[in-house]
Tab-separated table of C-alpha atoms in Angstrom:
chain	number	residue	atom	x	y	z
A	1	MET	CA	-0.119	0.058	-0.129
A	2	GLY	CA	2.903	2.604	0.853
A	3	LEU	CA	4.923	1.500	-2.235
A	4	THR	CA	1.883	1.900	-4.682
A	5	GLY	CA	0.826	5.446	-2.772
A	6	PHE	CA	4.754	6.043	-3.211
A	7	ARG	CA	4.873	5.062	-6.916
A	8	GLY	CA	1.888	7.053	-7.557
A	9	ARG	CA	3.175	10.402	-6.290
A	10	ILE	CA	6.043	10.067	-7.992
A	11	VAL	CA	4.657	9.367	-11.423
A	12	SER	CA	1.851	12.173	-10.685
A	13	LEU	CA	5.144	14.531	-9.932
A	14	GLY	CA	6.690	13.173	-13.255
A	15	VAL	CA	3.483	13.549	-15.814
A	16	LEU	CA	3.196	17.000	-14.157
A	17	THR	CA	6.467	18.139	-14.698
A	18	ALA	CA	6.326	16.683	-18.111
A	19	THR	CA	2.887	18.540	-18.895
A	20	LEU	CA	4.434	21.949	-17.534
A	21	VAL	CA	7.459	21.526	-19.976
A	22	VAL	CA	5.251	20.804	-22.798
A	23	ALA	CA	2.966	23.636	-22.349
A	24	VAL	CA	5.793	25.920	-22.117
A	25	LEU	CA	7.227	24.741	-25.107
A	26	VAL	CA	4.193	24.880	-26.921
A	27	VAL	CA	3.501	28.363	-26.039
A	28	LEU	CA	6.736	29.372	-26.808
A	29	SER	CA	6.729	27.803	-30.303
A	30	HIS	CA	3.240	29.126	-30.854
A	31	VAL	CA	4.739	32.860	-29.984
A	32	LEU	CA	7.499	32.344	-32.271
A	33	LEU	CA	5.552	30.768	-35.104
A	34	SER	CA	3.040	33.967	-34.625
A	35	ARG	CA	6.106	36.077	-35.030
A	36	ALA	CA	7.520	34.664	-38.028
A	37	THR	CA	4.499	34.800	-40.044
A	38	ASP	CA	3.986	38.386	-38.865
A	39	THR	CA	7.480	38.933	-40.293
A	40	ASP	CA	7.077	37.057	-43.317
A	41	THR	CA	3.617	39.003	-44.355
A	42	ARG	CA	5.284	42.433	-43.523
A	43	THR	CA	8.175	41.770	-45.869
A	44	LEU	CA	5.627	40.588	-48.365
A	45	ALA	CA	3.482	43.401	-48.549
A	46	ARG	CA	6.337	45.615	-48.600
A	47	THR	CA	7.848	43.230	-51.240
A	48	ARG	CA	4.893	44.170	-53.466
A	49	ALA	CA	4.564	47.734	-52.590
A	50	ASP	CA	8.140	48.053	-54.098
A	51	ALA	CA	7.121	45.909	-57.296
A	52	VAL	CA	3.996	48.420	-57.743
A	53	ALA	CA	6.380	51.483	-57.526
A	54	ALA	CA	8.845	50.006	-60.224
A	55	THR	CA	5.604	50.105	-62.641
A	56	VAL	CA	4.982	53.901	-61.599
A	57	GLN	CA	5.765	56.681	-64.496
A	58	LEU	CA	5.518	60.134	-64.878
A	59	ARG	CA	4.796	61.130	-68.321
A	60	ASN	CA	3.678	65.038	-69.535
A	61	GLY	CA	3.086	65.605	-66.019
A	62	THR	CA	0.473	62.800	-65.382
A	63	VAL	CA	1.368	59.570	-63.273
A	64	HIS	CA	0.744	56.392	-65.240
A	65	LEU	CA	1.414	52.867	-64.742
A	66	VAL	CA	3.348	50.431	-66.827
A	67	GLU	CA	1.627	46.997	-66.716
A	68	GLY	CA	0.097	44.357	-69.129
A	69	ALA	CA	-3.351	43.403	-69.447
A	70	ASP	CA	-5.186	41.755	-66.395
A	71	ASP	CA	-2.198	42.410	-64.321
A	72	PRO	CA	-3.041	39.897	-61.020
A	73	PHE	CA	-1.479	42.550	-59.170
A	74	ASP	CA	-5.129	44.829	-59.671
A	75	ALA	CA	-6.970	42.587	-57.103
A	76	VAL	CA	-4.292	42.848	-54.385
A	77	THR	CA	-2.502	46.383	-54.918
A	78	TRP	CA	-3.916	49.760	-55.655
A	79	VAL	CA	-2.343	53.130	-56.206
A	80	TYR	CA	-3.674	56.367	-55.407
A	81	ALA	CA	-2.304	59.599	-56.996
A	82	ASP	CA	-3.409	62.810	-55.984
A	83	GLY	CA	-6.197	61.441	-53.751
A	84	ARG	CA	-7.481	59.419	-56.514
A	85	LEU	CA	-7.626	55.764	-57.381
A	86	ILE	CA	-5.830	55.341	-60.769
A	87	ASP	CA	-5.228	51.685	-60.323
A	88	GLY	CA	-6.626	48.473	-58.752
A	89	VAL	CA	-10.148	46.983	-57.739
A	90	ALA	CA	-11.056	47.363	-54.406
A	91	HIS	CA	-13.142	44.828	-52.857
A	92	SER	CA	-16.491	45.973	-51.426
A	93	SER	CA	-15.314	45.082	-47.973
A	94	LEU	CA	-11.776	46.987	-48.011
A	95	ALA	CA	-12.664	49.892	-50.124
A	96	ALA	CA	-13.292	52.210	-47.493
A	97	ILE	CA	-10.021	51.036	-45.598
A	98	VAL	CA	-7.957	51.269	-48.869
A	99	GLU	CA	-9.462	54.556	-49.710
A	100	GLN	CA	-8.562	55.929	-45.871
A	101	LEU	CA	-4.722	54.495	-46.284
A	102	GLY	CA	-4.491	55.563	-50.070
A	103	THR	CA	-5.419	59.302	-49.235
A	104	SER	CA	-3.429	59.494	-45.659
A	105	GLY	CA	0.004	59.809	-47.407
A	106	ARG	CA	1.630	57.862	-44.265
A	107	GLN	CA	3.646	54.470	-44.287
A	108	GLU	CA	1.271	52.133	-42.103
A	109	PHE	CA	0.071	48.833	-41.623
A	110	LEU	CA	-3.295	47.693	-40.731
A	111	LEU	CA	-5.057	44.517	-39.983
A	112	SER	CA	-8.838	44.060	-41.211
A	113	ARG	CA	-10.344	40.758	-40.852
A	114	HIS	CA	-8.011	38.222	-42.425
A	115	TYR	CA	-5.990	40.697	-44.326
A	116	LEU	CA	-3.183	42.545	-43.864
A	117	LEU	CA	-2.966	45.945	-45.619
A	118	TYR	CA	0.284	48.566	-46.236
A	119	ALA	CA	0.518	51.584	-47.248
A	120	GLU	CA	4.128	52.843	-48.728
A	121	PRO	CA	4.091	56.816	-50.255
A	122	LEU	CA	5.918	56.708	-53.357
A	123	PRO	CA	8.842	59.490	-54.573
A	124	VAL	CA	6.600	61.026	-57.499
A	125	PRO	CA	7.964	64.818	-58.092
A	126	GLY	CA	5.087	67.134	-57.813
A	127	HIS	CA	2.458	64.646	-57.047
A	128	GLU	CA	1.355	62.676	-53.725
A	129	VAL	CA	1.417	59.159	-54.908
A	130	THR	CA	0.466	55.983	-52.401
A	131	ALA	CA	0.557	52.244	-53.299
A	132	VAL	CA	-2.105	50.401	-51.200
A	133	VAL	CA	-1.022	46.502	-51.095
A	134	THR	CA	-2.722	43.481	-49.128
A	135	VAL	CA	-1.900	39.962	-48.136
A	136	ASP	CA	-4.430	37.343	-47.454
A	137	LEU	CA	-3.546	35.989	-43.875
A	138	THR	CA	-5.880	32.778	-44.289
A	139	PRO	CA	-2.861	30.803	-45.338
A	140	TYR	CA	-0.873	31.665	-42.698
A	141	GLU	CA	-3.575	31.202	-40.379
A	142	ASN	CA	-4.294	27.844	-41.267
A	143	SER	CA	-1.120	26.787	-40.980
A	144	GLU	CA	-0.333	28.361	-37.539
A	145	GLN	CA	-3.714	26.442	-36.260
A	146	ARG	CA	-2.315	23.077	-37.823
A	147	SER	CA	0.758	23.807	-36.099
A	148	LEU	CA	-0.547	24.212	-33.055
A	149	ILE	CA	-2.592	21.150	-33.202
A	150	VAL	CA	0.186	18.895	-34.090
A	151	SER	CA	2.087	20.544	-30.998
A	152	LEU	CA	-0.540	20.016	-28.700
A	153	LEU	CA	-0.718	15.821	-30.023
A	154	LEU	CA	2.767	15.648	-29.862
A	155	GLY	CA	2.925	17.178	-26.332
A	156	ALA	CA	0.313	14.894	-25.163
A	157	LEU	CA	2.137	11.800	-27.014
A	158	ALA	CA	5.376	13.071	-24.916
A	159	VAL	CA	3.477	13.221	-21.647
A	160	ALA	CA	1.961	10.008	-22.083
A	161	LEU	CA	5.504	8.467	-22.929
A	162	ALA	CA	6.864	10.389	-19.703
A	163	GLY	CA	4.427	8.769	-17.430
A	164	PHE	CA	4.770	5.452	-18.648
A	165	VAL	CA	8.724	5.857	-18.401
A	166	ALA	CA	8.508	6.889	-14.969
A	167	HIS	CA	6.036	4.513	-14.084
A	168	LEU	CA	8.281	1.495	-15.328
A	169	GLY	CA	11.425	2.905	-13.930
A	170	VAL	CA	9.987	3.771	-10.359
A	171	SER	CA	8.243	0.259	-10.210
A	172	ARG	CA	11.651	-1.384	-11.153
A	173	SER	CA	13.481	0.616	-8.434
A	174	LEU	CA	10.621	0.180	-5.651
A	175	ARG	CA	10.789	-3.531	-7.095
A	176	ALA	CA	14.622	-3.981	-5.792
A	177	VAL	CA	13.733	-2.081	-2.357
A	178	HIS	CA	10.834	-4.406	-1.972
A	179	GLN	CA	13.344	-7.345	-2.489
A	180	MET	CA	15.824	-5.935	-0.033
A	181	SER	CA	13.283	-5.363	2.702
A	182	THR	CA	12.142	-8.882	2.095
A	183	LEU	CA	15.332	-10.331	2.315
A	184	ALA	CA	16.257	-8.037	5.386
A	185	ASP	CA	13.224	-9.271	7.367
A	186	GLU	CA	13.759	-12.817	6.502
A	187	TRP	CA	17.830	-12.322	7.351
A	188	GLY	CA	16.526	-11.103	10.946
A	189	ASP	CA	14.335	-13.680	11.842
A	190	HIS	CA	16.298	-16.911	10.536
A	191	ASP	CA	19.899	-15.907	9.484
A	192	PRO	CA	20.733	-12.645	11.445
A	193	GLY	CA	24.361	-13.258	10.218
A	194	ARG	CA	23.495	-12.468	6.607
A	195	ARG	CA	24.453	-9.151	5.022
A	196	PHE	CA	23.799	-7.446	1.499
A	197	GLY	CA	27.431	-6.991	1.391
A	198	GLN	CA	27.532	-3.979	-1.339
A	199	GLY	CA	30.962	-2.312	-0.556
A	200	HIS	CA	31.096	0.893	-1.351
A	201	ALA	CA	28.110	2.518	-2.206
A	202	ARG	CA	27.693	3.653	-6.011
A	203	ASP	CA	23.921	4.945	-5.474
A	204	GLU	CA	21.108	5.358	-3.271
A	205	PHE	CA	20.261	1.808	-3.098
A	206	GLY	CA	23.640	1.000	-2.378
A	207	GLU	CA	23.584	3.395	0.768
A	208	LEU	CA	20.207	1.625	1.387
A	209	ALA	CA	21.604	-1.729	1.408
A	210	GLN	CA	24.359	-0.609	4.220
A	211	THR	CA	21.461	0.997	6.024
A	212	PHE	CA	19.931	-2.606	6.183
A	213	ASP	CA	23.447	-4.261	6.873
A	214	ARG	CA	23.705	-1.839	9.877
A	215	LEU	CA	20.517	-2.812	10.838
A	216	LEU	CA	21.221	-6.247	10.686
A	217	ASP	CA	24.602	-5.923	13.005
A	218	ARG	CA	22.299	-4.132	15.456
A	219	VAL	CA	20.071	-7.188	15.512
A	220	SER	CA	22.384	-9.497	15.851
A	221	ALA	CA	24.181	-7.717	18.536
A	222	THR	CA	20.829	-7.569	20.550
A	223	ILE	CA	20.368	-11.415	20.121
A	224	ALA	CA	23.889	-11.924	21.112
A	225	ASP	CA	23.581	-9.549	24.139
A	226	GLU	CA	19.995	-11.184	25.373
A	227	ARG	CA	22.034	-14.777	25.176
A	228	ARG	CA	24.643	-13.020	27.257
A	229	LEU	CA	22.445	-12.078	29.657
A	230	THR	CA	20.330	-15.471	29.508
A	231	ASP	CA	23.892	-17.240	30.368
A	232	GLU	CA	24.644	-14.830	33.021
A	233	ILE	CA	21.098	-14.843	34.922
A	234	ALA	CA	21.384	-18.716	34.605
A	235	HIS	CA	25.070	-18.740	35.895
A	236	GLU	CA	23.715	-16.761	38.916
A	237	LEU	CA	20.873	-18.486	39.882
A	238	ARG	CA	22.349	-22.021	39.565
A	239	THR	CA	24.294	-21.259	43.071
A	240	PRO	CA	21.565	-21.019	45.525
A	241	ILE	CA	19.222	-23.401	43.791
A	242	THR	CA	22.126	-25.810	44.217
A	243	VAL	CA	22.498	-25.106	47.766
A	244	LEU	CA	18.986	-25.637	48.674
A	245	ARG	CA	18.942	-28.658	46.402
A	246	GLY	CA	21.860	-29.984	48.325
A	247	ASP	CA	20.798	-29.441	51.674
A	248	ALA	CA	17.450	-30.868	50.992
A	249	GLN	CA	19.045	-33.947	49.744
A	250	LEU	CA	21.404	-34.292	52.761
A	251	ALA	CA	18.511	-33.756	55.171
A	252	GLU	CA	16.568	-36.583	53.311
A	253	LEU	CA	19.450	-39.184	53.585
A	254	ALA	CA	20.401	-38.015	57.447
A	255	GLY	CA	16.827	-37.983	58.159
A	256	LEU	CA	16.813	-34.533	59.663
A	257	TRP	CA	15.466	-31.230	58.487
A	258	VAL	CA	16.935	-28.552	56.640
A	259	ASP	CA	18.346	-25.591	58.762
A	260	PRO	CA	15.805	-22.615	58.569
A	261	GLN	CA	18.957	-20.128	58.235
A	262	VAL	CA	20.158	-21.821	55.116
A	263	VAL	CA	17.016	-22.126	53.476
A	264	LEU	CA	16.145	-18.514	54.330
A	265	ALA	CA	19.658	-16.833	53.173
A	266	GLU	CA	19.611	-18.901	49.849
A	267	THR	CA	15.785	-17.886	49.364
A	268	ASP	CA	16.537	-14.525	49.972
A	269	ARG	CA	19.577	-14.581	47.594
A	270	LEU	CA	17.425	-15.838	44.917
A	271	SER	CA	14.729	-13.588	45.387
A	272	ASN	CA	16.957	-10.877	45.276
A	273	ALA	CA	18.606	-11.965	42.035
A	274	VAL	CA	14.854	-12.334	40.823
A	275	ASN	CA	13.756	-8.842	41.558
A	276	THR	CA	17.130	-7.269	40.444
A	277	ILE	CA	16.438	-9.031	37.141
A	278	LEU	CA	12.737	-7.546	36.963
A	279	ASP	CA	13.944	-4.451	38.134
A	280	ALA	CA	16.602	-4.194	35.192
A	281	ALA	CA	13.515	-5.294	32.533
A	282	ARG	CA	11.430	-2.718	33.785
A	283	SER	CA	14.105	0.257	33.493
A	284	ARG	CA	14.397	-0.872	29.709
A	285	VAL	CA	10.773	-0.023	28.993
A	286	GLY	CA	9.714	2.444	31.914
A	287	GLY	CA	9.440	6.121	31.421
A	288	LYS	CA	11.599	9.220	32.900
A	289	ALA	CA	11.622	9.373	36.804
A	290	SER	CA	13.687	10.838	39.209
A	291	CYS	CA	14.484	9.958	43.211
A	292	ARG	CA	16.309	11.614	45.949
A	293	LEU	CA	19.386	9.746	46.445
A	294	VAL	CA	20.088	9.710	50.158
A	295	PRO	CA	16.837	8.236	51.532
A	296	VAL	CA	17.610	5.411	49.193
A	297	LEU	CA	21.416	4.720	50.146
A	298	ARG	CA	20.359	5.038	54.041
A	299	GLN	CA	17.960	2.582	53.722
A	300	MET	CA	19.958	0.354	51.446
A	301	SER	CA	23.081	0.809	54.305
A	302	GLU	CA	20.960	0.137	57.194
A	303	GLY	CA	19.916	-3.002	55.902
A	304	ARG	CA	23.324	-4.281	55.242
A	305	ASP	CA	25.596	-3.179	58.297
A	306	VAL	CA	27.070	-0.242	55.671
A	307	GLN	CA	28.585	2.738	56.998
A	308	PHE	CA	27.122	5.960	55.448
A	309	ASP	CA	27.223	9.504	56.091
A	310	ALA	CA	24.885	11.851	54.091
A	311	VAL	CA	26.723	14.783	52.421
A	312	GLY	CA	24.125	16.795	50.416
A	313	ASP	CA	21.113	15.457	49.144
A	314	PHE	CA	21.053	14.888	45.468
A	315	GLU	CA	18.255	14.166	43.165
A	316	VAL	CA	19.065	11.825	40.356
A	317	ALA	CA	17.748	11.330	36.942
A	318	VAL	CA	17.014	7.454	37.730
A	319	PRO	CA	14.043	5.993	39.802
A	320	ALA	CA	14.594	4.613	43.096
A	321	GLU	CA	14.383	0.997	41.663
A	322	VAL	CA	17.216	1.371	39.530
A	323	VAL	CA	19.411	2.922	41.831
A	324	ALA	CA	18.526	0.002	44.368
A	325	ALA	CA	19.225	-2.981	41.398
A	326	VAL	CA	22.444	-1.245	40.628
A	327	LEU	CA	23.767	-0.771	44.347
A	328	ALA	CA	22.471	-3.879	45.894
A	329	PRO	CA	24.628	-6.126	44.487
A	330	LEU	CA	27.743	-4.220	44.822
A	331	LEU	CA	26.826	-3.507	48.735
A	332	ASP	CA	26.261	-7.247	49.028
A	333	ASN	CA	29.542	-7.991	47.405
A	334	ALA	CA	31.162	-5.250	49.751
A	335	VAL	CA	30.124	-6.469	52.875
A	336	ARG	CA	30.890	-10.200	51.711
A	337	HIS	CA	34.761	-9.116	51.040
A	338	ALA	CA	34.934	-7.014	53.979
A	339	ARG	CA	37.481	-7.645	56.614
A	340	THR	CA	35.841	-5.284	58.804
A	341	THR	CA	33.888	-2.555	57.555
A	342	ALA	CA	32.065	-1.451	54.310
A	343	SER	CA	30.974	1.854	53.639
A	344	LEU	CA	29.243	4.434	50.848
A	345	GLN	CA	30.463	7.731	49.750
A	346	THR	CA	28.511	10.429	47.649
A	347	VAL	CA	30.126	12.826	45.542
A	348	ALA	CA	28.762	15.690	43.339
A	349	VAL	CA	30.690	15.887	40.241
A	350	GLY	CA	29.328	18.500	37.649
A	351	ASN	CA	25.879	17.018	36.272
A	352	ASN	CA	26.823	14.105	38.157
A	353	VAL	CA	26.501	12.265	41.547
A	354	LEU	CA	29.409	9.442	42.418
A	355	VAL	CA	28.440	6.677	44.744
A	356	HIS	CA	31.256	5.100	45.960
A	357	VAL	CA	31.087	1.466	47.078
A	358	LEU	CA	34.095	0.759	49.534
A	359	ASP	CA	35.059	-2.135	51.823
A	360	ASP	CA	38.542	-3.017	53.337
A	361	GLY	CA	39.232	-6.401	51.430
A	362	PRO	CA	41.724	-7.141	49.209
A	363	GLY	CA	40.186	-5.336	46.348
A	364	PHE	CA	41.012	-5.167	42.638
A	365	ARG	CA	44.311	-5.922	40.631
A	366	PRO	CA	45.253	-3.300	37.854
A	367	ASP	CA	44.988	-5.798	35.546
A	368	ASP	CA	41.680	-7.274	36.714
A	369	LEU	CA	39.690	-3.871	36.094
A	370	ASP	CA	38.282	-5.194	32.532
A	371	ARG	CA	37.698	-8.639	33.744
A	372	VAL	CA	35.625	-8.097	36.844
A	373	PHE	CA	32.676	-7.034	34.508
A	374	ALA	CA	33.148	-10.260	31.882
A	375	PRO	CA	30.108	-12.702	32.311
A	376	GLY	CA	31.115	-15.418	34.730
A	377	HIS	CA	33.886	-13.886	36.461
A	378	SER	CA	33.384	-14.022	40.300
A	379	GLY	CA	35.589	-14.304	43.614
A	380	THR	CA	35.837	-16.792	46.026
A	381	ASP	CA	32.261	-16.531	47.572
A	382	GLY	CA	30.794	-14.763	44.445
A	383	HIS	CA	29.443	-11.654	43.656
A	384	GLY	CA	25.739	-12.093	43.940
A	385	LEU	CA	24.113	-11.168	39.970
A	386	GLY	CA	27.967	-10.411	39.397
A	387	LEU	CA	29.470	-7.393	38.338
A	388	ALA	CA	28.655	-7.995	34.294
A	389	VAL	CA	25.029	-7.900	35.053
A	390	VAL	CA	25.420	-4.673	37.281
A	391	ARG	CA	27.070	-3.010	34.170
A	392	ARG	CA	24.509	-4.423	31.808
A	393	ILE	CA	21.666	-2.589	34.283
A	394	ALA	CA	23.755	0.367	34.592
A	395	ASN	CA	24.250	0.594	30.801
A	396	ALA	CA	20.251	0.398	30.009
A	397	THR	CA	19.616	2.984	32.415
A	398	GLY	CA	22.203	5.455	31.153
A	399	LEU	CA	24.660	5.087	34.149
A	400	GLY	CA	28.319	4.388	34.535
A	401	VAL	CA	30.184	1.510	36.835
A	402	ARG	CA	33.551	1.073	37.188
A	403	ALA	CA	36.222	-0.512	39.344
A	404	VAL	CA	38.875	1.010	41.048
A	405	ALA	CA	42.373	-0.425	41.822
A	406	ASP	CA	43.576	1.566	45.018
A	407	GLY	CA	44.514	-1.466	47.455
A	408	ARG	CA	40.706	-1.607	48.731
A	409	GLY	CA	37.534	-2.771	47.606
A	410	HIS	CA	36.281	0.066	45.581
A	411	LEU	CA	33.645	0.308	42.763
A	412	GLU	CA	32.091	3.540	41.402
A	413	VAL	CA	28.576	4.262	39.923
A	414	ARG	CA	27.821	7.508	38.116
A	415	PHE	CA	23.995	8.944	38.485
A	416	PRO	CA	22.875	11.776	36.252
A	417	ARG	CA	21.638	14.645	38.540
A	418	ALA	CA	17.993	15.442	37.800
């Protein structure tokens, strides 16, 4: 439907353009032909007047014309001498105009119906002689009409041909676009590794193919990213489930009930993992929100025996659920690896608020700063959901997270200020 509408608009635009061009050419050619006809008829009238002038003679003080019997010029030329007609037979419809021109003594052109009349004074000493000639415009007008009709027919044919060519060209072009779109959809669903691979774009269709290739690259990257997320979630959820299952099997063999503290701890761990995953998923589709940072940090530190001294109350441009989803695994990791204390610090830097999660544990080695966020990386006791998932949540919500090698456990999270 869309392609059909686009094709129709392009063809209509082509036909309209061709119509305007043809109309301009027809009008221009008709104007030029009219001017050429006018020039030709005036030249013919002057030629006839010159021919009449060559026959005028002055004999014994009287103006005479030298001509043969039944001269055909008598029907189209007239000679007036001293105000009277001395040669030519005027038509009844032209007699008054011919007499007016013949007695005016001026050189002038005059149109009357389908005739062009021309008066030219002749140099005859002692006499006022004027030659009047006429040119029948009917053949010229008929020629102009035939030329106009032929021009209109040829113009209509040219417009129809332009429309056909435009329809054919646009249809072939859009067929290529349709094929590319179909292939891109098919590859995106079943074979995201396929590409058009046309190299350097030689035309607009090459650029479109490159755009499709980039789109397919993003689709492939998204699929790979989701697969890595699945692997990370499976890796992190496997540990508490394994512990629960092992304790249950051990208790079954010994005829004892499982330690409630172990069950509760692992259940909480599993619940936290699920909640964090849900918070990350919601943050991808949620709208814009903000929260006061200090109340969220105070609540999280009190629940985990983490030291926190509030320095200023900042409002950040992310919801409280996302703050908790990002910081909870980091705080659990800090508490787990701390020798004695874990703490939170906040610092405002420009348009951002930096939250430092600190512990007095062994920290990170400089060569481990990039690997700590790799999927599957964990310490001796694990990292909750793992830093890979934390970074994923941060990237999905426009935050930043990094590890710092300064001789202690140090993770830094960057929140944009509202």
